[in-house]
Amino acid sequence: MSVEAVTARVEQVYRQDSRRILATLIRLLGDFDLAEEAMHEAFFIAVERWQRDGVPANPRAWLVSAGRFKAIDSLRRRARFNAAQPLLIAQLEALEQSDWSDDDVEDDRLRLIFTCCHPALAADAQVPLTLREVCDLTTEEIARAFLAAPAAIAQRIVRAKAKIRDAKIPYQVPSRAELPDRLDSVLRVIYLVFNEGYSASMGTELTREDLTREAIRLGRLLMELLPEAEVMGLLALMLLHESRRLARTSSSGELVLLDEQDRSLWDAELIAEGCALVEAALSTRRFGPYCLQAAIAAVHAEAPTAQETDWPQIVGLYEVLLRAMPSPVIELNRAAALAKRDGPLEALRLIDAILGRGELLDYHLAYSARAEFCRQLGRLDEARAAYQRALELTQQLPERRFIEGRLAGLE
């Protein structure tokens, strides 16, 4: 194979499997930074070796082995020049004796998620660490999702890695007895991964299919481990949202609102699976916020047309959801549903109350919603100002173009 062909194949494997490989190396090496260095070394030498020897039958296993040997070499070099030789030699011996099978690789990301969400870590570090290490989001993307400074997010990640190393937090899925107590943070992480894929926080594309697919895969793995109502609810919610992905953008990549989507493009199989999971979860009567959000998504999915959507039911479900999980974002979503049921005036009053409390001041969707309701009421100067503020807060190009189109329409 030519250098170009091998390089293209290595890049393809990196896109598809680098996070699986990294998760396995973290488990084997017990050190985030050593694992990341070893993984990149393995991909670097793959270009030369695969050109000479051919692409291996199992590239992922080859890269894990190559990364592991690179880490051993690195530790040996350090041992020669480091005063803490006994510690390094012990690390080296443990590494050489550790076993691994390619069959384990599939579950290593789930193990890594539970490690990143370990209760010994600070709560505000668990999600950023998982998004960085499991999903390969940049620090800037994570900071945008959290409305935080990149430097602050980077510090949280560094501290969390050090805590895992120093406290020797194990890379394993908790026992069945421990699993329920550890579940909430893991569900939150998986849903944040999905959300970043479903509506990317920045960039030229509205969606990142690799992240939505990964979140759904992790949701399925988790449901096999613990088929609880909220796990079913989260998986159903992701499936129902994912069913609409193809209809959310036009052929030219422009944003298409839910009411205007071509419902023939919705994935009927994902809708059927999601709705069945919603029914199963609600039948347990132990449901929580994810089940309620999935139920709302199911009402949308089952409506033949936008005009036939059961808005009273959606408003009622949002009211139950607000009692279960008070949140200004849920209030905003309820206001949007109220606008469909009762008209824009009451919805605008609710949004102004949220902003008046100092909440969602940096959330572009709050201003987009306010602008739309002002436009419907003929308050065009207010609509223009709200769209301008939404535009200032938006870094995703399809959403920026959509808002710019709305602003132009006001003229």
mmCIF file of C-alpha atoms in Angstrom:
data_model
loop_
_atom_site.group_PDB
_atom_site.id
_atom_site.type_symbol
_atom_site.label_atom_id
_atom_site.label_comp_id
_atom_site.label_asym_id
_atom_site.label_seq_id
_atom_site.Cartn_x
_atom_site.Cartn_y
_atom_site.Cartn_z
ATOM 1 C CA MET A 1 0.000 0.000 0.000
ATOM 2 C CA SER A 2 1.133 3.545 -0.665
ATOM 3 C CA VAL A 3 1.940 5.944 2.159
ATOM 4 C CA GLU A 4 -1.220 7.875 1.297
ATOM 5 C CA ALA A 5 -3.410 4.758 1.451
ATOM 6 C CA VAL A 6 -1.911 3.607 4.756
ATOM 7 C CA THR A 7 -2.219 7.093 6.240
ATOM 8 C CA ALA A 8 -5.865 7.234 5.206
ATOM 9 C CA ARG A 9 -6.488 3.815 6.820
ATOM 10 C CA VAL A 10 -4.746 4.861 10.050
ATOM 11 C CA GLU A 11 -6.825 8.047 10.156
ATOM 12 C CA GLN A 12 -9.997 5.994 9.643
ATOM 13 C CA VAL A 13 -9.095 3.659 12.518
ATOM 14 C CA TYR A 14 -8.303 6.679 14.683
ATOM 15 C CA ARG A 15 -11.728 8.208 14.016
ATOM 16 C CA GLN A 16 -13.558 4.936 14.633
ATOM 17 C CA ASP A 17 -11.590 3.270 17.419
ATOM 18 C CA SER A 18 -9.203 5.669 19.158
ATOM 19 C CA ARG A 19 -11.439 6.108 22.213
ATOM 20 C CA ARG A 20 -11.847 2.325 22.608
ATOM 21 C CA ILE A 21 -8.079 1.907 22.340
ATOM 22 C CA LEU A 22 -7.443 4.702 24.826
ATOM 23 C CA ALA A 23 -9.944 3.284 27.325
ATOM 24 C CA THR A 24 -8.218 -0.116 27.201
ATOM 25 C CA LEU A 25 -4.754 1.423 27.578
ATOM 26 C CA ILE A 26 -5.941 3.499 30.556
ATOM 27 C CA ARG A 27 -7.201 0.317 32.218
ATOM 28 C CA LEU A 28 -3.982 -1.584 31.471
ATOM 29 C CA LEU A 29 -1.574 1.227 32.376
ATOM 30 C CA GLY A 30 -3.521 2.856 35.197
ATOM 31 C CA ASP A 31 -2.445 6.327 34.062
ATOM 32 C CA PHE A 32 -4.327 8.708 31.746
ATOM 33 C CA ASP A 33 -1.303 10.620 30.487
ATOM 34 C CA LEU A 34 0.867 7.541 29.931
ATOM 35 C CA ALA A 35 -2.010 5.877 28.063
ATOM 36 C CA GLU A 36 -2.606 8.891 25.831
ATOM 37 C CA GLU A 37 1.097 9.171 25.027
ATOM 38 C CA ALA A 38 1.279 5.428 24.282
ATOM 39 C CA MET A 39 -1.786 5.546 22.040
ATOM 40 C CA HIS A 40 -0.427 8.389 19.925
ATOM 41 C CA GLU A 41 2.947 6.616 19.657
ATOM 42 C CA ALA A 42 1.143 3.474 18.452
ATOM 43 C CA PHE A 43 -0.743 5.342 15.736
ATOM 44 C CA PHE A 44 2.470 7.079 14.676
ATOM 45 C CA ILE A 45 4.414 3.822 14.176
ATOM 46 C CA ALA A 46 1.396 2.181 12.504
ATOM 47 C CA VAL A 47 1.931 4.313 9.399
ATOM 48 C CA GLU A 48 5.430 2.873 8.873
ATOM 49 C CA ARG A 49 4.766 -0.719 10.006
ATOM 50 C CA TRP A 50 1.496 -1.161 8.116
ATOM 51 C CA GLN A 51 3.095 0.097 4.910
ATOM 52 C CA ARG A 52 5.854 -2.485 5.314
ATOM 53 C CA ASP A 53 3.870 -5.416 6.725
ATOM 54 C CA GLY A 54 0.324 -4.680 5.595
ATOM 55 C CA VAL A 55 -2.693 -3.627 7.658
ATOM 56 C CA PRO A 56 -3.270 -6.225 10.421
ATOM 57 C CA ALA A 57 -6.477 -8.252 10.507
ATOM 58 C CA ASN A 58 -7.409 -6.616 13.825
ATOM 59 C CA PRO A 59 -6.015 -3.044 13.776
ATOM 60 C CA ARG A 60 -7.480 -2.208 17.172
ATOM 61 C CA ALA A 61 -5.752 -5.129 18.931
ATOM 62 C CA TRP A 62 -2.490 -4.319 17.121
ATOM 63 C CA LEU A 63 -2.639 -0.701 18.313
ATOM 64 C CA VAL A 64 -3.401 -1.695 21.921
ATOM 65 C CA SER A 65 -0.427 -4.068 21.923
ATOM 66 C CA ALA A 66 1.850 -1.503 20.266
ATOM 67 C CA GLY A 67 0.783 1.164 22.744
ATOM 68 C CA ARG A 68 1.358 -1.171 25.668
ATOM 69 C CA PHE A 69 4.893 -2.032 24.503
ATOM 70 C CA LYS A 70 5.651 1.656 23.950
ATOM 71 C CA ALA A 71 4.551 2.375 27.521
ATOM 72 C CA ILE A 72 6.806 -0.401 28.844
ATOM 73 C CA ASP A 73 9.752 1.048 26.886
ATOM 74 C CA SER A 74 8.992 4.493 28.265
ATOM 75 C CA LEU A 75 8.922 3.204 31.846
ATOM 76 C CA ARG A 76 12.209 1.326 31.306
ATOM 77 C CA ARG A 77 13.910 4.516 30.080
ATOM 78 C CA ARG A 78 12.623 6.443 33.066
ATOM 79 C CA ALA A 79 13.781 3.717 35.475
ATOM 80 C CA ARG A 80 17.385 4.133 34.302
ATOM 81 C CA PHE A 81 17.508 7.792 35.233
ATOM 82 C CA ASN A 82 14.998 8.102 38.046
ATOM 83 C CA ALA A 83 15.808 7.943 41.749
ATOM 84 C CA ALA A 84 12.449 6.293 42.384
ATOM 85 C CA GLN A 85 13.581 3.146 40.578
ATOM 86 C CA PRO A 86 11.772 0.627 42.794
ATOM 87 C CA LEU A 87 8.410 2.277 42.094
ATOM 88 C CA LEU A 88 9.015 2.365 38.360
ATOM 89 C CA ILE A 89 10.214 -1.230 38.325
ATOM 90 C CA ALA A 90 7.065 -2.262 40.198
ATOM 91 C CA GLN A 91 4.954 -0.429 37.604
ATOM 92 C CA LEU A 92 6.877 -2.163 34.847
ATOM 93 C CA GLU A 93 6.430 -5.623 36.371
ATOM 94 C CA ALA A 94 2.701 -5.052 36.883
ATOM 95 C CA LEU A 95 2.353 -3.884 33.300
ATOM 96 C CA GLU A 96 4.232 -6.880 31.874
ATOM 97 C CA GLN A 97 2.124 -9.317 33.884
ATOM 98 C CA SER A 98 -1.257 -7.742 33.112
ATOM 99 C CA ASP A 99 -3.488 -9.659 30.728
ATOM 100 C CA TRP A 100 -5.901 -8.313 28.213
ATOM 101 C CA SER A 101 -8.159 -9.686 25.528
ATOM 102 C CA ASP A 102 -9.609 -7.893 22.545
ATOM 103 C CA ASP A 103 -12.993 -9.142 23.764
ATOM 104 C CA ASP A 104 -12.630 -6.787 26.748
ATOM 105 C CA VAL A 105 -12.144 -3.697 24.615
ATOM 106 C CA GLU A 106 -15.848 -3.241 23.848
ATOM 107 C CA ASP A 107 -16.678 -2.762 27.529
ATOM 108 C CA ASP A 108 -13.624 -0.703 28.447
ATOM 109 C CA ARG A 109 -15.330 2.606 27.651
ATOM 110 C CA LEU A 110 -18.168 1.717 29.991
ATOM 111 C CA ARG A 111 -15.589 0.865 32.687
ATOM 112 C CA LEU A 112 -13.910 4.194 31.994
ATOM 113 C CA ILE A 113 -17.203 6.099 32.326
ATOM 114 C CA PHE A 114 -17.804 4.614 35.775
ATOM 115 C CA THR A 115 -14.230 5.526 36.732
ATOM 116 C CA CYS A 116 -14.667 9.099 35.513
ATOM 117 C CA CYS A 117 -17.951 9.306 37.458
ATOM 118 C CA HIS A 118 -16.532 7.841 40.660
ATOM 119 C CA PRO A 119 -17.972 9.517 43.801
ATOM 120 C CA ALA A 120 -14.445 10.268 45.040
ATOM 121 C CA LEU A 121 -14.098 12.815 42.218
ATOM 122 C CA ALA A 122 -15.488 16.328 42.446
ATOM 123 C CA ALA A 123 -18.979 16.457 40.920
ATOM 124 C CA ASP A 124 -18.074 19.343 38.620
ATOM 125 C CA ALA A 125 -15.145 17.339 37.198
ATOM 126 C CA GLN A 126 -16.878 14.038 36.441
ATOM 127 C CA VAL A 127 -18.706 15.084 33.283
ATOM 128 C CA PRO A 128 -15.868 17.157 31.734
ATOM 129 C CA LEU A 129 -13.412 14.311 32.353
ATOM 130 C CA THR A 130 -15.726 11.786 30.693
ATOM 131 C CA LEU A 131 -16.425 14.021 27.716
ATOM 132 C CA ARG A 132 -12.699 14.576 27.249
ATOM 133 C CA GLU A 133 -11.409 11.038 27.750
ATOM 134 C CA VAL A 134 -14.285 8.873 26.536
ATOM 135 C CA CYS A 135 -15.625 11.059 23.720
ATOM 136 C CA ASP A 136 -12.576 13.077 22.627
ATOM 137 C CA LEU A 137 -14.277 16.454 22.946
ATOM 138 C CA THR A 138 -11.838 19.342 23.122
ATOM 139 C CA THR A 139 -11.566 21.443 26.248
ATOM 140 C CA GLU A 140 -13.109 24.329 24.299
ATOM 141 C CA GLU A 141 -16.138 22.236 23.261
ATOM 142 C CA ILE A 142 -16.677 21.090 26.845
ATOM 143 C CA ALA A 143 -16.326 24.650 28.152
ATOM 144 C CA ARG A 144 -18.920 25.828 25.649
ATOM 145 C CA ALA A 145 -21.343 23.107 26.712
ATOM 146 C CA PHE A 146 -20.885 24.135 30.360
ATOM 147 C CA LEU A 147 -20.809 27.898 29.714
ATOM 148 C CA ALA A 148 -17.432 27.946 31.476
ATOM 149 C CA ALA A 149 -13.898 29.163 30.753
ATOM 150 C CA PRO A 150 -11.659 26.593 28.992
ATOM 151 C CA ALA A 151 -8.922 27.141 31.590
ATOM 152 C CA ALA A 152 -11.330 26.262 34.411
ATOM 153 C CA ILE A 153 -12.438 23.083 32.625
ATOM 154 C CA ALA A 154 -8.807 22.094 31.959
ATOM 155 C CA GLN A 155 -7.969 22.478 35.668
ATOM 156 C CA ARG A 156 -10.905 20.278 36.672
ATOM 157 C CA ILE A 157 -9.763 17.554 34.264
ATOM 158 C CA VAL A 158 -6.142 17.678 35.451
ATOM 159 C CA ARG A 159 -7.208 17.486 39.128
ATOM 160 C CA ALA A 160 -9.559 14.579 38.422
ATOM 161 C CA LYS A 161 -6.842 12.589 36.634
ATOM 162 C CA ALA A 162 -4.474 13.163 39.538
ATOM 163 C CA LYS A 163 -7.134 12.036 42.013
ATOM 164 C CA ILE A 164 -7.753 8.803 40.070
ATOM 165 C CA ARG A 165 -4.016 8.104 39.980
ATOM 166 C CA ASP A 166 -3.256 8.997 43.606
ATOM 167 C CA ALA A 167 -6.343 7.326 45.102
ATOM 168 C CA LYS A 168 -5.878 4.270 42.852
ATOM 169 C CA ILE A 169 -9.518 4.413 41.771
ATOM 170 C CA PRO A 170 -10.178 1.126 39.933
ATOM 171 C CA TYR A 171 -11.115 0.906 36.259
ATOM 172 C CA GLN A 172 -14.144 -1.312 36.633
ATOM 173 C CA VAL A 173 -17.926 -1.389 36.501
ATOM 174 C CA PRO A 174 -19.311 -1.379 40.054
ATOM 175 C CA SER A 175 -20.864 -4.476 41.520
ATOM 176 C CA ARG A 176 -24.612 -4.905 41.072
ATOM 177 C CA ALA A 177 -25.133 -3.811 44.692
ATOM 178 C CA GLU A 178 -23.221 -0.557 44.120
ATOM 179 C CA LEU A 179 -24.599 0.170 40.672
ATOM 180 C CA PRO A 180 -27.843 1.997 41.559
ATOM 181 C CA ASP A 181 -26.018 4.561 43.728
ATOM 182 C CA ARG A 182 -23.565 5.305 40.934
ATOM 183 C CA LEU A 183 -26.171 5.482 38.194
ATOM 184 C CA ASP A 184 -27.322 9.108 38.225
ATOM 185 C CA SER A 185 -23.990 10.637 37.299
ATOM 186 C CA VAL A 186 -23.417 8.060 34.548
ATOM 187 C CA LEU A 187 -26.855 8.714 33.021
ATOM 188 C CA ARG A 188 -26.121 12.431 33.108
ATOM 189 C CA VAL A 189 -22.803 11.938 31.341
ATOM 190 C CA ILE A 190 -24.257 9.720 28.607
ATOM 191 C CA TYR A 191 -27.039 12.234 27.942
ATOM 192 C CA LEU A 192 -24.574 15.117 27.756
ATOM 193 C CA VAL A 193 -22.537 13.132 25.231
ATOM 194 C CA PHE A 194 -25.709 12.571 23.219
ATOM 195 C CA ASN A 195 -26.703 16.246 23.399
ATOM 196 C CA GLU A 196 -23.315 17.388 22.135
ATOM 197 C CA GLY A 197 -23.788 15.066 19.170
ATOM 198 C CA TYR A 198 -27.442 15.941 18.599
ATOM 199 C CA SER A 199 -26.825 19.680 18.657
ATOM 200 C CA ALA A 200 -23.107 20.435 18.541
ATOM 201 C CA SER A 201 -22.082 23.396 20.681
ATOM 202 C CA MET A 202 -19.946 24.883 17.908
ATOM 203 C CA GLY A 203 -18.662 24.243 14.413
ATOM 204 C CA THR A 204 -19.957 23.973 10.865
ATOM 205 C CA GLU A 205 -22.315 21.020 11.381
ATOM 206 C CA LEU A 206 -25.522 20.880 13.393
ATOM 207 C CA THR A 207 -24.962 17.295 14.514
ATOM 208 C CA ARG A 208 -22.129 14.870 15.263
ATOM 209 C CA GLU A 209 -23.401 11.399 14.447
ATOM 210 C CA ASP A 210 -20.343 9.740 16.001
ATOM 211 C CA LEU A 211 -21.306 11.109 19.422
ATOM 212 C CA THR A 212 -25.025 10.280 19.209
ATOM 213 C CA ARG A 213 -24.190 6.764 18.035
ATOM 214 C CA GLU A 214 -21.653 6.335 20.862
ATOM 215 C CA ALA A 215 -24.101 7.593 23.506
ATOM 216 C CA ILE A 216 -26.811 5.211 22.285
ATOM 217 C CA ARG A 217 -24.330 2.311 22.291
ATOM 218 C CA LEU A 218 -23.335 3.120 25.867
ATOM 219 C CA GLY A 219 -27.012 3.404 26.817
ATOM 220 C CA ARG A 220 -27.651 -0.088 25.443
ATOM 221 C CA LEU A 221 -24.652 -1.487 27.332
ATOM 222 C CA LEU A 222 -25.875 0.123 30.530
ATOM 223 C CA MET A 223 -29.388 -1.267 30.066
ATOM 224 C CA GLU A 224 -27.939 -4.771 29.751
ATOM 225 C CA LEU A 225 -26.213 -4.205 33.085
ATOM 226 C CA LEU A 226 -29.114 -2.528 34.868
ATOM 227 C CA PRO A 227 -32.530 -2.554 33.159
ATOM 228 C CA GLU A 228 -34.005 0.079 35.483
ATOM 229 C CA ALA A 229 -36.787 2.469 34.442
ATOM 230 C CA GLU A 230 -34.545 5.534 34.155
ATOM 231 C CA VAL A 231 -31.992 3.629 32.060
ATOM 232 C CA MET A 232 -34.816 2.581 29.724
ATOM 233 C CA GLY A 233 -36.089 6.163 29.758
ATOM 234 C CA LEU A 234 -32.735 7.621 28.769
ATOM 235 C CA LEU A 235 -32.242 5.109 25.968
ATOM 236 C CA ALA A 236 -35.776 5.778 24.714
ATOM 237 C CA LEU A 237 -35.186 9.536 24.812
ATOM 238 C CA MET A 238 -31.992 9.248 22.774
ATOM 239 C CA LEU A 239 -33.583 6.891 20.229
ATOM 240 C CA LEU A 240 -36.601 9.163 19.730
ATOM 241 C CA HIS A 241 -34.432 12.234 19.252
ATOM 242 C CA GLU A 242 -32.073 10.353 16.940
ATOM 243 C CA SER A 243 -35.035 9.227 14.832
ATOM 244 C CA ARG A 244 -35.447 12.834 13.648
ATOM 245 C CA ARG A 245 -31.804 13.545 12.836
ATOM 246 C CA LEU A 246 -32.048 13.319 9.040
ATOM 247 C CA ALA A 247 -35.014 15.726 8.990
ATOM 248 C CA ARG A 248 -33.358 18.366 11.164
ATOM 249 C CA THR A 249 -31.324 19.856 8.325
ATOM 250 C CA SER A 250 -32.103 20.618 4.707
ATOM 251 C CA SER A 251 -30.136 19.192 1.791
ATOM 252 C CA SER A 252 -27.937 22.312 1.976
ATOM 253 C CA GLY A 253 -27.293 21.871 5.715
ATOM 254 C CA GLU A 254 -29.722 24.509 6.969
ATOM 255 C CA LEU A 255 -31.582 24.059 10.276
ATOM 256 C CA VAL A 256 -35.203 22.859 9.965
ATOM 257 C CA LEU A 257 -37.518 23.395 12.964
ATOM 258 C CA LEU A 258 -39.601 20.513 14.315
ATOM 259 C CA ASP A 259 -42.901 21.889 12.940
ATOM 260 C CA GLU A 260 -41.423 22.139 9.442
ATOM 261 C CA GLN A 261 -39.633 18.784 9.268
ATOM 262 C CA ASP A 262 -40.476 16.171 6.652
ATOM 263 C CA ARG A 263 -41.794 13.418 8.904
ATOM 264 C CA SER A 264 -41.369 10.811 6.207
ATOM 265 C CA LEU A 265 -37.627 11.119 6.930
ATOM 266 C CA TRP A 266 -38.106 10.131 10.572
ATOM 267 C CA ASP A 267 -36.771 6.650 11.370
ATOM 268 C CA ALA A 268 -39.824 4.481 12.083
ATOM 269 C CA GLU A 269 -37.778 1.642 13.626
ATOM 270 C CA LEU A 270 -36.103 3.940 16.169
ATOM 271 C CA ILE A 271 -39.505 5.495 16.992
ATOM 272 C CA ALA A 272 -41.089 2.075 17.545
ATOM 273 C CA GLU A 273 -38.210 0.946 19.772
ATOM 274 C CA GLY A 274 -38.218 4.221 21.713
ATOM 275 C CA CYS A 275 -41.986 4.218 22.275
ATOM 276 C CA ALA A 276 -41.902 0.586 23.450
ATOM 277 C CA LEU A 277 -39.191 1.477 25.968
ATOM 278 C CA VAL A 278 -41.249 4.459 27.191
ATOM 279 C CA GLU A 279 -44.251 2.202 27.803
ATOM 280 C CA ALA A 280 -42.116 -0.365 29.622
ATOM 281 C CA ALA A 281 -40.461 2.304 31.787
ATOM 282 C CA LEU A 282 -43.714 4.069 32.696
ATOM 283 C CA SER A 283 -45.365 0.743 33.559
ATOM 284 C CA THR A 284 -42.862 0.247 36.394
ATOM 285 C CA ARG A 285 -44.234 3.378 38.165
ATOM 286 C CA ARG A 286 -40.641 4.053 39.297
ATOM 287 C CA PHE A 287 -39.939 6.493 36.515
ATOM 288 C CA GLY A 288 -38.083 9.789 36.811
ATOM 289 C CA PRO A 289 -36.975 12.747 34.662
ATOM 290 C CA TYR A 290 -35.541 10.740 31.758
ATOM 291 C CA CYS A 291 -38.738 8.714 31.403
ATOM 292 C CA LEU A 292 -40.833 11.890 31.439
ATOM 293 C CA GLN A 293 -38.653 13.547 28.800
ATOM 294 C CA ALA A 294 -38.894 10.384 26.706
ATOM 295 C CA ALA A 295 -42.684 10.441 27.068
ATOM 296 C CA ILE A 296 -42.723 14.011 25.719
ATOM 297 C CA ALA A 297 -40.539 12.957 22.786
ATOM 298 C CA ALA A 298 -42.905 10.012 22.149
ATOM 299 C CA VAL A 299 -45.930 12.334 21.905
ATOM 300 C CA HIS A 300 -44.062 14.319 19.228
ATOM 301 C CA ALA A 301 -42.982 11.140 17.437
ATOM 302 C CA GLU A 302 -46.488 9.669 17.322
ATOM 303 C CA ALA A 303 -48.141 12.803 15.877
ATOM 304 C CA PRO A 304 -48.796 12.286 12.130
ATOM 305 C CA THR A 305 -48.377 16.019 11.505
ATOM 306 C CA ALA A 306 -47.201 19.017 13.503
ATOM 307 C CA GLN A 307 -50.785 20.313 13.637
ATOM 308 C CA GLU A 308 -51.999 17.065 15.231
ATOM 309 C CA THR A 309 -49.487 17.197 18.108
ATOM 310 C CA ASP A 310 -51.200 16.732 21.480
ATOM 311 C CA TRP A 311 -49.951 19.974 23.046
ATOM 312 C CA PRO A 312 -52.131 19.750 26.195
ATOM 313 C CA GLN A 313 -50.541 16.379 26.985
ATOM 314 C CA ILE A 314 -47.064 17.794 26.394
ATOM 315 C CA VAL A 315 -47.748 20.775 28.667
ATOM 316 C CA GLY A 316 -49.009 18.387 31.352
ATOM 317 C CA LEU A 317 -45.923 16.201 31.086
ATOM 318 C CA TYR A 318 -43.665 19.259 31.385
ATOM 319 C CA GLU A 319 -45.503 20.263 34.560
ATOM 320 C CA VAL A 320 -44.868 16.818 36.065
ATOM 321 C CA LEU A 321 -41.243 17.008 34.905
ATOM 322 C CA LEU A 322 -40.792 20.429 36.537
ATOM 323 C CA ARG A 323 -41.962 19.032 39.856
ATOM 324 C CA ALA A 324 -39.556 16.103 39.543
ATOM 325 C CA MET A 325 -36.593 18.170 38.339
ATOM 326 C CA PRO A 326 -36.947 21.972 38.687
ATOM 327 C CA SER A 327 -34.865 23.632 35.959
ATOM 328 C CA PRO A 328 -35.025 26.906 34.022
ATOM 329 C CA VAL A 329 -34.388 25.020 30.771
ATOM 330 C CA ILE A 330 -37.434 22.816 31.443
ATOM 331 C CA GLU A 331 -39.403 25.982 32.250
ATOM 332 C CA LEU A 332 -38.327 27.360 28.885
ATOM 333 C CA ASN A 333 -39.449 24.195 27.103
ATOM 334 C CA ARG A 334 -42.778 24.287 28.916
ATOM 335 C CA ALA A 335 -43.205 27.923 27.829
ATOM 336 C CA ALA A 336 -42.667 26.864 24.203
ATOM 337 C CA ALA A 337 -45.333 24.160 24.595
ATOM 338 C CA LEU A 338 -47.699 26.662 26.212
ATOM 339 C CA ALA A 339 -47.258 28.973 23.235
ATOM 340 C CA LYS A 340 -48.543 26.165 21.012
ATOM 341 C CA ARG A 341 -51.492 25.504 23.287
ATOM 342 C CA ASP A 342 -52.457 28.987 24.482
ATOM 343 C CA GLY A 343 -50.609 31.466 22.273
ATOM 344 C CA PRO A 344 -47.365 33.450 22.619
ATOM 345 C CA LEU A 345 -48.313 36.050 25.247
ATOM 346 C CA GLU A 346 -48.271 33.742 28.282
ATOM 347 C CA ALA A 347 -45.133 32.027 26.989
ATOM 348 C CA LEU A 348 -43.380 35.395 26.668
ATOM 349 C CA ARG A 349 -44.358 36.313 30.231
ATOM 350 C CA LEU A 350 -42.814 33.062 31.519
ATOM 351 C CA ILE A 351 -39.563 33.583 29.581
ATOM 352 C CA ASP A 352 -39.264 37.152 30.866
ATOM 353 C CA ALA A 353 -39.728 35.829 34.397
ATOM 354 C CA ILE A 354 -36.862 33.340 33.898
ATOM 355 C CA LEU A 355 -34.541 36.035 32.507
ATOM 356 C CA GLY A 356 -35.671 38.451 35.218
ATOM 357 C CA ARG A 357 -34.431 36.005 37.856
ATOM 358 C CA GLY A 358 -30.997 36.142 36.234
ATOM 359 C CA GLU A 359 -31.252 32.607 34.796
ATOM 360 C CA LEU A 360 -30.425 31.542 31.212
ATOM 361 C CA LEU A 361 -28.839 34.931 30.502
ATOM 362 C CA ASP A 362 -26.125 33.205 28.441
ATOM 363 C CA TYR A 363 -28.415 30.630 26.809
ATOM 364 C CA HIS A 364 -29.073 31.520 23.189
ATOM 365 C CA LEU A 365 -32.243 29.429 22.913
ATOM 366 C CA ALA A 366 -33.950 31.569 25.579
ATOM 367 C CA TYR A 367 -33.421 34.658 23.433
ATOM 368 C CA SER A 368 -34.392 32.850 20.230
ATOM 369 C CA ALA A 369 -37.664 31.786 21.845
ATOM 370 C CA ARG A 370 -38.298 35.287 23.184
ATOM 371 C CA ALA A 371 -37.623 36.756 19.748
ATOM 372 C CA GLU A 372 -40.053 34.356 18.086
ATOM 373 C CA PHE A 373 -42.864 35.128 20.516
ATOM 374 C CA CYS A 374 -42.264 38.882 20.179
ATOM 375 C CA ARG A 375 -42.355 38.474 16.398
ATOM 376 C CA GLN A 376 -45.689 36.661 16.602
ATOM 377 C CA LEU A 377 -47.066 39.476 18.775
ATOM 378 C CA GLY A 378 -45.856 42.164 16.360
ATOM 379 C CA ARG A 379 -43.260 43.534 18.814
ATOM 380 C CA LEU A 380 -40.594 43.710 16.141
ATOM 381 C CA ASP A 381 -38.037 45.923 17.908
ATOM 382 C CA GLU A 382 -37.982 43.534 20.870
ATOM 383 C CA ALA A 383 -37.775 40.563 18.514
ATOM 384 C CA ARG A 384 -34.814 42.147 16.703
ATOM 385 C CA ALA A 385 -32.957 42.811 19.970
ATOM 386 C CA ALA A 386 -33.560 39.257 21.208
ATOM 387 C CA TYR A 387 -32.382 37.705 17.931
ATOM 388 C CA GLN A 388 -29.261 39.881 18.044
ATOM 389 C CA ARG A 389 -28.492 38.641 21.566
ATOM 390 C CA ALA A 390 -29.083 35.031 20.500
ATOM 391 C CA LEU A 391 -26.695 35.558 17.587
ATOM 392 C CA GLU A 392 -24.010 36.882 19.946
ATOM 393 C CA LEU A 393 -24.282 33.724 22.049
ATOM 394 C CA THR A 394 -24.304 31.187 19.181
ATOM 395 C CA GLN A 395 -21.105 29.623 17.820
ATOM 396 C CA GLN A 396 -22.660 26.942 15.633
ATOM 397 C CA LEU A 397 -22.839 28.003 11.987
ATOM 398 C CA PRO A 398 -26.213 26.435 11.011
ATOM 399 C CA GLU A 399 -27.882 28.077 14.007
ATOM 400 C CA ARG A 400 -26.209 31.400 13.213
ATOM 401 C CA ARG A 401 -27.488 31.263 9.640
ATOM 402 C CA PHE A 402 -30.976 30.409 10.901
ATOM 403 C CA ILE A 403 -31.024 33.384 13.285
ATOM 404 C CA GLU A 404 -29.620 35.685 10.598
ATOM 405 C CA GLY A 405 -32.455 34.552 8.329
ATOM 406 C CA ARG A 406 -35.004 35.357 11.021
ATOM 407 C CA LEU A 407 -33.455 38.797 11.494
ATOM 408 C CA ALA A 408 -33.587 39.422 7.764
ATOM 409 C CA GLY A 409 -37.244 38.371 7.778
ATOM 410 C CA LEU A 410 -38.037 41.093 10.311
ATOM 411 C CA GLU A 411 -36.853 43.689 7.811
#
